[in-house]
Coordinates of C-alpha atoms and ligand atoms in Angstrom, one line a residue:
M1 CA -0.1 0.1 0.0
N2 CA 2.6 2.5 1.1
F3 CA 5.0 1.2 -1.7
L4 CA 2.1 1.8 -4.0
I5 CA 1.9 5.5 -3.0
L6 CA 5.6 6.0 -3.4
L7 CA 5.5 4.3 -6.8
L8 CA 2.5 6.3 -7.8
S9 CA 3.9 9.5 -6.8
S10 CA 7.2 8.9 -8.6
A11 CA 5.4 7.8 -11.5
I12 CA 3.3 10.9 -11.6
S13 CA 6.4 13.0 -11.5
I14 CA 7.9 11.3 -14.4
V15 CA 4.9 11.4 -16.4
C16 CA 4.2 15.0 -15.8
G17 CA 7.6 15.9 -16.8
Q18 CA 8.5 18.3 -14.3
D19 CA 12.0 18.9 -15.8
R20 CA 12.4 22.0 -17.8
V21 CA 15.2 23.1 -20.2
I22 CA 16.7 26.3 -18.7
T23 CA 18.7 29.1 -20.2
A24 CA 19.8 32.2 -18.2
K25 CA 21.3 35.5 -18.9
L26 CA 22.7 38.2 -16.6
N27 CA 21.6 41.7 -17.5
P28 CA 20.4 40.7 -21.2
G29 CA 20.9 43.6 -23.6
C30 CA 22.3 46.0 -21.2
A31 CA 25.5 47.6 -22.4
E32 CA 26.3 49.9 -19.5
C33 CA 25.7 47.4 -16.7
T34 CA 28.4 46.6 -14.0
S35 CA 28.5 44.2 -11.0
A36 CA 26.4 46.6 -9.3
N37 CA 23.5 45.7 -11.5
T38 CA 21.8 42.3 -11.3
L39 CA 19.0 41.4 -13.3
V40 CA 18.7 37.7 -14.2
Y41 CA 16.5 36.5 -17.0
I42 CA 15.6 32.7 -17.1
K43 CA 13.5 30.9 -19.8
A44 CA 12.4 27.4 -18.5
D45 CA 10.8 25.4 -21.3
S46 CA 8.7 22.3 -20.8
S47 CA 7.4 20.5 -23.8
K48 CA 4.0 22.5 -23.6
D49 CA 4.9 25.9 -22.4
S50 CA 7.6 28.3 -21.0
I51 CA 8.0 30.0 -17.7
H52 CA 10.0 33.2 -18.0
Q53 CA 11.6 34.4 -14.7
L54 CA 13.0 37.8 -13.9
W55 CA 15.1 38.1 -10.7
D56 CA 15.7 41.8 -10.4
F57 CA 17.9 43.8 -7.9
T58 CA 18.6 46.9 -10.1
G59 CA 15.8 48.9 -8.6
G60 CA 16.8 48.3 -5.0
I61 CA 13.7 46.2 -4.1
P62 CA 14.3 42.5 -4.7
T63 CA 11.8 41.2 -7.2
V64 CA 11.0 38.0 -8.7
V65 CA 8.6 37.7 -11.6
F66 CA 7.1 34.5 -13.2
A67 CA 5.3 34.8 -16.7
L68 CA 3.8 31.7 -18.3
T69 CA 3.5 31.7 -22.0
E70 CA 3.2 29.3 -24.9
L71 CA 6.4 27.7 -26.1
N72 CA 8.7 29.8 -28.5
S73 CA 7.7 33.2 -26.9
T74 CA 10.5 35.6 -26.1
M75 CA 11.2 38.3 -23.7
Q76 CA 13.3 41.5 -24.4
V77 CA 14.4 43.9 -21.8
K78 CA 14.9 47.5 -22.8
W79 CA 17.3 49.5 -20.7
D80 CA 17.8 53.2 -20.0
R81 CA 21.4 53.1 -19.1
Q82 CA 21.3 50.8 -16.1
V83 CA 17.7 50.7 -15.5
P84 CA 15.3 48.2 -17.1
V85 CA 12.5 50.2 -18.3
K86 CA 10.4 47.8 -20.4
F87 CA 9.8 44.0 -20.6
L88 CA 8.6 43.2 -24.0
L89 CA 7.0 39.7 -24.3
S90 CA 6.2 38.5 -27.7
E91 CA 2.9 37.4 -26.6
T92 CA 0.5 38.1 -23.7
P93 CA 1.4 36.0 -20.9
K94 CA -1.2 33.4 -19.8
Y95 CA -0.5 34.1 -16.2
C96 CA 2.0 36.1 -14.2
F97 CA 3.0 36.0 -10.6
A98 CA 5.6 38.1 -8.7
I99 CA 6.9 38.8 -5.1
A100 CA 9.0 41.7 -3.9
I101 CA 10.4 42.2 -0.6
D102 CA 10.1 46.0 -0.5
K103 CA 10.7 46.9 3.1
L104 CA 12.2 45.6 6.2
Y105 CA 10.5 46.7 9.5
E106 CA 12.5 47.3 12.7
Y107 CA 10.0 47.1 15.7
N108 CA 10.4 47.5 19.3
D109 CA 9.0 44.2 20.8
V110 CA 9.0 45.5 24.4
E111 CA 6.5 42.9 25.2
D112 CA 8.7 40.2 23.7
K113 CA 6.0 38.7 21.7
G114 CA 8.4 37.7 18.9
H115 CA 6.4 38.9 16.0
I116 CA 5.4 42.5 14.7
S117 CA 2.0 43.8 15.7
P118 CA 0.4 47.2 14.9
Q119 CA 0.8 48.3 18.6
C120 CA 4.6 48.0 18.3
E121 CA 6.6 51.0 17.8
Q122 CA 8.2 50.4 14.3
R123 CA 10.4 51.8 11.6
P124 CA 10.1 50.8 7.9
M125 CA 13.3 50.5 6.1
S126 CA 12.7 50.8 2.2
L127 CA 14.8 48.5 0.2
K128 CA 14.5 50.9 -2.8
Y129 CA 17.6 52.7 -1.5
M130 CA 19.8 49.6 -1.1
S131 CA 22.8 48.8 -3.4
W132 CA 23.2 45.3 -4.3
T133 CA 26.4 43.6 -5.2
L134 CA 26.7 40.3 -7.1
V135 CA 28.9 38.0 -4.8
D136 CA 28.2 34.6 -6.5
S137 CA 26.5 33.2 -9.4
V138 CA 25.9 30.2 -11.4
L139 CA 24.3 30.3 -14.9
S140 CA 24.2 27.0 -16.4
D141 CA 21.5 24.7 -18.0
K142 CA 21.7 22.6 -14.8
E143 CA 21.4 25.4 -12.2
V144 CA 20.8 29.2 -12.0
M145 CA 21.8 30.8 -8.8
V146 CA 22.8 34.2 -7.6
R147 CA 23.7 35.7 -4.3
V148 CA 23.7 39.3 -3.7
H149 CA 24.6 41.5 -0.8
G150 CA 22.3 44.5 -0.1
Q151 CA 23.9 47.5 1.9
Y152 CA 22.8 51.2 2.6
K153 CA 25.7 53.3 1.1
H154 CA 24.6 56.5 2.9
S155 CA 23.0 55.6 6.2
W156 CA 23.8 55.1 9.7
R157 CA 22.6 51.6 9.3
A158 CA 25.5 49.1 8.6
G159 CA 25.0 45.6 7.9
V160 CA 24.0 43.2 5.0
V161 CA 20.9 41.7 3.6
D162 CA 22.1 38.6 2.0
V163 CA 19.7 37.2 -0.7
K164 CA 20.2 34.0 -2.6
L165 CA 17.9 32.7 -5.4
D166 CA 18.3 29.3 -6.6
L167 CA 16.5 27.4 -9.6
I168 CA 17.4 23.7 -9.8
P169 CA 15.0 22.2 -12.7
F170 CA 13.8 19.0 -11.0
Y171 CA 12.2 17.7 -8.1
D172 CA 14.3 17.3 -4.9
Y173 CA 14.8 18.5 -1.4
A174 CA 17.3 21.4 -0.9
A175 CA 20.6 20.6 0.5
E176 CA 20.3 23.1 3.3
L177 CA 17.8 23.2 6.1
P178 CA 14.8 23.7 6.3
R179 CA 15.1 21.5 3.1
L180 CA 12.3 22.8 1.1
I181 CA 11.3 21.0 -2.0
H182 CA 12.4 22.6 -5.4
T183 CA 11.0 21.7 -8.8
A184 CA 11.5 22.9 -12.2
N185 CA 8.5 25.3 -11.6
S186 CA 9.9 27.0 -8.6
T187 CA 12.9 29.0 -7.3
L188 CA 14.2 28.9 -3.9
V189 CA 14.7 32.1 -2.0
D190 CA 17.1 32.5 1.1
V191 CA 17.0 35.9 2.9
G192 CA 19.5 36.7 5.8
L193 CA 19.7 39.9 7.8
V194 CA 23.4 40.2 9.0
N195 CA 24.8 42.6 11.5
I196 CA 22.1 45.2 10.7
T197 CA 22.4 48.1 13.1
T198 CA 19.5 48.6 15.2
S199 CA 18.0 51.9 16.6
K200 CA 19.4 53.4 19.7
D201 CA 16.0 54.3 21.1
Y202 CA 14.7 50.7 20.7
N203 CA 15.9 48.2 23.6
S204 CA 14.0 45.2 22.1
S205 CA 14.6 45.5 18.5
R206 CA 13.6 42.6 16.0
F207 CA 13.2 42.8 12.1
A208 CA 10.3 41.6 10.0
L209 CA 10.3 41.3 6.2
H210 CA 7.4 43.1 4.3
M211 CA 6.7 41.1 1.1
L212 CA 4.3 42.0 -1.8
L213 CA 2.5 39.3 -3.7
V214 CA 1.2 40.2 -7.2
S215 CA -0.7 38.0 -9.5
T216 CA -2.9 38.3 -12.5
D217 CA -5.9 36.9 -10.6
G218 CA -8.8 39.6 -10.4
W219 CA -8.3 42.6 -8.1
G220 CA -11.4 41.6 -6.1
E221 CA -10.1 38.2 -5.2
T222 CA -7.7 37.2 -2.3
M223 CA -4.9 34.9 -1.9
H224 CA -5.1 31.9 0.5
Y225 CA -3.0 31.0 3.5
T226 CA -2.8 27.3 4.2
M227 CA -1.0 25.3 6.9
R228 CA -0.6 21.5 6.3
K229 CA 0.9 19.1 8.8
S230 CA 3.5 16.8 7.3
L231 CA 3.8 13.2 8.3
D232 CA 7.4 13.1 9.3
D233 CA 10.0 15.7 10.2
E234 CA 12.9 13.7 8.7
H235 CA 13.8 16.6 6.4
T236 CA 13.3 19.4 8.9
P237 CA 13.7 18.0 12.4
G238 CA 11.2 19.2 14.7
V239 CA 9.1 21.1 12.3
F240 CA 5.8 19.5 11.0
E241 CA 4.0 22.4 9.6
I242 CA 4.2 23.6 6.0
I243 CA 2.8 26.8 5.1
E244 CA 1.6 27.9 1.6
I245 CA 0.1 31.2 0.3
K246 CA -1.6 30.4 -2.8
T247 CA -3.0 32.7 -5.5
P248 CA -6.9 32.1 -6.3
E249 CA -5.9 30.3 -9.4
S250 CA -3.5 28.1 -7.6
Y251 CA -5.9 27.6 -4.9
V252 CA -8.9 26.6 -7.2
K253 CA -7.1 25.0 -10.3
D254 CA -3.6 24.3 -9.4
D255 CA -2.3 26.5 -12.1
G256 CA -1.4 29.7 -10.3
G257 CA 1.5 31.1 -8.2
Y258 CA 2.3 30.1 -4.8
I259 CA 4.9 30.5 -2.0
Q260 CA 5.7 27.6 0.1
F261 CA 7.9 27.5 3.4
R262 CA 8.2 26.1 6.9
P263 CA 7.6 28.3 10.0
V264 CA 11.3 28.2 11.0
G265 CA 14.2 30.6 10.6
Y266 CA 17.9 30.5 11.8
T267 CA 19.8 32.6 14.1
E268 CA 23.3 31.7 12.7
P269 CA 24.7 31.3 9.4
K270 CA 25.3 27.7 10.0
R271 CA 21.8 26.2 9.9
E272 CA 21.2 23.7 12.6
V273 CA 18.4 22.6 14.6
S274 CA 20.0 24.3 17.6
S275 CA 20.0 27.6 15.7
S276 CA 16.5 27.5 14.7
T277 CA 13.8 30.0 15.7
S278 CA 10.2 30.5 14.8
V279 CA 8.6 32.5 11.8
R280 CA 5.2 34.0 11.9
V281 CA 3.3 35.6 9.0
S282 CA 0.8 38.2 9.5
P283 CA -2.6 38.0 7.7
L284 CA -2.7 39.2 4.0
K285 CA -3.9 42.6 3.1
K286 CA -4.6 44.6 0.0
S287 CA -1.8 46.6 -1.2
A288 CA -0.4 48.3 -4.3
V289 CA 2.8 48.0 -6.4
P290 CA 5.4 50.6 -5.4
E291 CA 5.9 53.5 -7.7
R292 CA 8.8 53.6 -10.0
S293 CA 9.4 50.0 -9.4
T294 CA 10.4 47.0 -11.7
L295 CA 6.9 45.7 -10.6
E296 CA 5.3 48.7 -11.8
R297 CA 7.1 48.7 -15.0
F298 CA 6.4 45.1 -15.7
F299 CA 2.7 45.4 -14.9
R300 CA 2.1 48.7 -16.5
D301 CA 0.0 47.3 -19.4
F302 CA -2.2 45.2 -17.4
E303 CA -5.6 46.5 -16.3
T304 CA -5.7 47.6 -12.7
E305 CA -8.6 45.2 -12.2
S306 CA -6.8 42.3 -13.5
L307 CA -4.0 42.4 -10.8
L308 CA -4.1 41.2 -7.4
V309 CA -1.7 42.7 -5.0
Q310 CA -1.4 41.9 -1.3
D311 CA 1.2 42.3 1.3
V312 CA 2.3 40.2 4.4
F313 CA 4.6 40.5 7.1
V314 CA 7.2 37.8 8.1
S315 CA 8.5 38.0 11.6
I316 CA 11.4 36.0 12.6
G317 CA 12.0 35.3 16.3
L318 CA 10.7 33.9 19.5
T319 CA 9.8 35.1 23.1
G320 CA 12.7 34.9 25.3
D321 CA 15.5 34.8 22.6
Q322 CA 17.0 38.1 23.6
F323 CA 16.0 40.0 20.4
Y324 CA 18.0 40.5 17.3
R325 CA 21.0 41.6 19.2
Q326 CA 21.7 38.3 20.5
H327 CA 23.1 37.0 17.3
N328 CA 22.8 40.0 15.0
F329 CA 21.7 37.5 12.4
T330 CA 18.3 36.0 11.3
S331 CA 17.5 34.0 8.1
W332 CA 14.6 32.5 6.4
S333 CA 13.9 30.6 3.3
F334 CA 10.9 30.0 1.0
T335 CA 10.2 28.8 -2.4
M336 CA 8.0 30.6 -5.0
G337 CA 6.5 28.6 -8.0
Y338 CA 3.9 28.0 -10.4
G339 CA 1.4 25.0 -10.4
S340 CA 0.5 23.0 -7.4
P341 CA 2.8 23.3 -4.4
P342 CA 5.2 20.2 -4.1
L343 CA 4.1 17.5 -1.6
E344 CA 6.6 15.5 0.3
T345 CA 6.8 11.8 -0.5
F346 CA 7.2 9.2 2.1
S347 CA 10.8 8.3 2.7
L348 CA 12.0 4.8 2.9
F349 CA 12.7 5.0 6.5
V350 CA 9.0 6.1 7.3
I351 CA 7.6 3.4 4.8
M352 CA 9.6 0.9 6.7
I353 CA 8.3 2.0 10.1
I354 CA 4.7 2.2 8.8
S355 CA 5.0 -1.3 7.3
I356 CA 6.5 -2.7 10.6
G357 CA 3.8 -0.7 12.5
L358 CA 1.1 -2.2 10.4
G359 CA 2.7 -5.5 9.8
V360 CA 3.5 -6.7 13.1
P361 CA -0.1 -6.3 14.5
L362 CA -1.4 -7.9 11.3
L363 CA 1.1 -10.8 11.6
L364 CA 0.1 -11.2 15.4
A365 CA -3.7 -11.1 14.3
L366 CA -3.1 -13.7 11.7
S367 CA -1.1 -15.9 13.7
G368 CA -3.8 -15.7 16.4
V369 CA -6.5 -16.8 13.9
V370 CA -4.3 -19.7 12.7
Y371 CA -3.7 -20.8 16.2
V372 CA -7.4 -20.8 17.0
V373 CA -8.3 -22.6 13.7
I374 CA -5.5 -25.2 14.3
S375 CA -6.4 -25.7 17.8
R376 CA -10.2 -26.0 17.0
I377 CA -9.1 -28.8 14.3
R378 CA -7.0 -30.6 16.8
Q379 CA -9.7 -30.5 19.4
R380 CA -12.3 -31.8 17.0
N381 CA -9.7 -34.6 16.0
S382 CA -9.1 -35.6 19.6
N383 CA -12.7 -35.2 20.5
Q384 CA -14.1 -37.4 17.8
P385 CA -12.9 -40.7 19.1
T386 CA -14.1 -40.0 22.5
R387 CA -17.5 -38.8 21.4
F388 CA -17.8 -41.9 19.2
T389 CA -16.9 -44.0 22.3
D390 CA -19.3 -42.1 24.4
E391 CA -22.0 -42.8 22.0
E392 CA -21.2 -46.4 21.8
Ligands
NAG401 C1 8.9 26.2 -31.6 O1 10.2 26.4 -32.5 C2 10.7 25.0 -32.9 C3 11.9 25.4 -33.5 O2 12.2 26.6 -33.8 C4 9.8 24.3 -33.7 O3 10.2 23.1 -34.0 C5 8.4 24.2 -32.9 O4 7.3 23.7 -33.8 C6 7.7 25.5 -32.4 N1 6.7 25.3 -31.6 C7 5.5 25.9 -31.7 C8 4.5 25.6 -30.5 O5 5.4 26.9 -32.3
NAG402 C1 28.9 40.1 11.2 O1 29.7 40.5 12.5 C2 30.4 39.3 13.0 C3 30.9 39.6 14.4 O2 31.2 41.0 14.5 C4 31.5 39.0 11.9 O3 32.2 37.9 12.4 C5 30.8 38.9 10.6 O4 31.9 38.6 9.6 C6 30.0 40.0 10.3 N1 29.2 39.5 9.0 C7 29.2 40.2 8.0 C8 28.5 39.8 6.6 O5 29.5 41.6 7.9
NAG403 C1 12.9 48.3 27.5 O1 12.4 49.6 28.0 C2 11.1 49.5 28.5 C3 10.7 51.0 29.0 O2 11.1 51.8 28.2 C4 11.0 48.5 29.7 O3 9.8 48.4 30.2 C5 11.5 47.1 29.2 O4 11.6 46.3 30.3 C6 12.9 47.3 28.5 N1 13.2 46.0 27.9 C7 14.3 45.4 28.0 C8 14.6 44.1 27.4 O5 15.3 46.0 28.5
NAG404 C1 25.2 42.9 17.9 O1 25.5 44.3 17.5 C2 25.5 45.0 18.7 C3 25.7 46.5 18.1 O2 24.9 46.7 17.1 C4 26.6 44.7 19.7 O3 26.5 45.6 21.0 C5 26.3 43.3 20.1 O4 27.4 42.8 21.0 C6 26.2 42.4 18.9 N1 26.1 40.9 19.4 C7 26.7 40.0 18.9 C8 26.4 38.7 19.4 O5 27.7 40.1 18.1
NAG405 C1 4.6 22.9 -13.7 O1 3.9 23.6 -14.6 C2 3.2 23.0 -15.6 C3 2.4 24.1 -16.6 O2 3.4 24.4 -17.6 C4 2.1 22.0 -15.0 O3 1.5 21.4 -16.0 C5 2.8 21.3 -14.0 O4 1.8 20.5 -13.4 C6 3.6 22.0 -13.0 N1 4.2 21.1 -12.2 C7 3.9 21.1 -10.9 C8 4.8 20.2 -10.0 O5 3.1 21.8 -10.4

């Protein structure tokens, strides 16, 4: 039964052909770009369609856009010096989904709740004014990865926002904790806040990320927050919950955008169970795309009514953890993707446990039945002569 589930799920993944052929370019068509400009364009083709991805840091606000089109479509980026101003798709996309981390919020958590609330004193830090430097990249047909460091150049706030984006075009668990599942339809995002200077007038500083989610579902709709319990925590020890935020299209028909993550963050660069902390998201609210942003430029030609824009706060921390200054580090990961969020398959270990768990009682029950039957037969056999003799 359990082997069947495993077989079935791997068969499904093979039949559906999750793998895509990827091609990636850094700053395509930009003559004046330097290492201070990072815009990655990726085309990921299946046998039926293409997903175009933009990973943009040129406008300060880290932005990832997914656009689903027919095969053989192209995207061209028009630049004004080092600013991407137009994104020309050769056809109208069937669906688009985008996320942006537009702000960090520093908040004074005097009640030590571990998450931001409207009652806290808080200070937004727009990432629009952040400068991003490319520190690592892989642009191959097996993997596309960039790592960038964001810093405020002219601010009293020192420290680094470390962002890594990674596309590996097949189904597997990520190497690092919390070992999220990546597929050909999704991109892994890691965000770290390293040595960020906190405000002098706050004695209980924490940080929260402010994220925007945009999709080409209608303006009047809403994204859906769901929490599932996984069956085992083998990949992410101690964490059984999986959280997803799905666009209406993904929620209803499994062909929209989603983000998926586990409610766990880390307080040290080396991710371990001992350095894990909790993550909490706020309810989703209606929002708007920031002015003069890549999001605005990308979605300029869409009707306002056809765009759903919502925002959410992601707080990383835990009551009693001595606030951000204890480690001067927090990190969190999520995947964003298209289609239905990947489900974890049973591992061999769990299948063995379940099989033993079900098999041993079954065996005992069976042997009990066999024992009863045999003893009945024996009894009858040994009774028969006596009965006969009694009757005689
Ligand atoms: C896409 O282009 C390739 C080669 O250029 C061609 O063989 C294929 O038929 C095209 N597919 C579609 C759907 O137009
Ligand atoms: C953050 O600060 C720690 C301790 O001062 C230092 O070891 C580390 O290199 C810093 N990290 C970055 C990215 O600046
Ligand atoms: C921070 O300051 C407030 C008063 O301004 C005080 O009530 C609170 O205990 C202080 N918290 C810490 C962790 O020092
Ligand atoms: C974190 O940074 C603050 C200064 O911003 C410093 O006082 C504190 O000692 C640092 N903590 C660690 C663990 O390095
Ligand atoms: C990936 O996207 C394609 C749409 O092109 C869809 O058919 C497929 O189901 C998606 N895969 C997953 C795992 O959602």
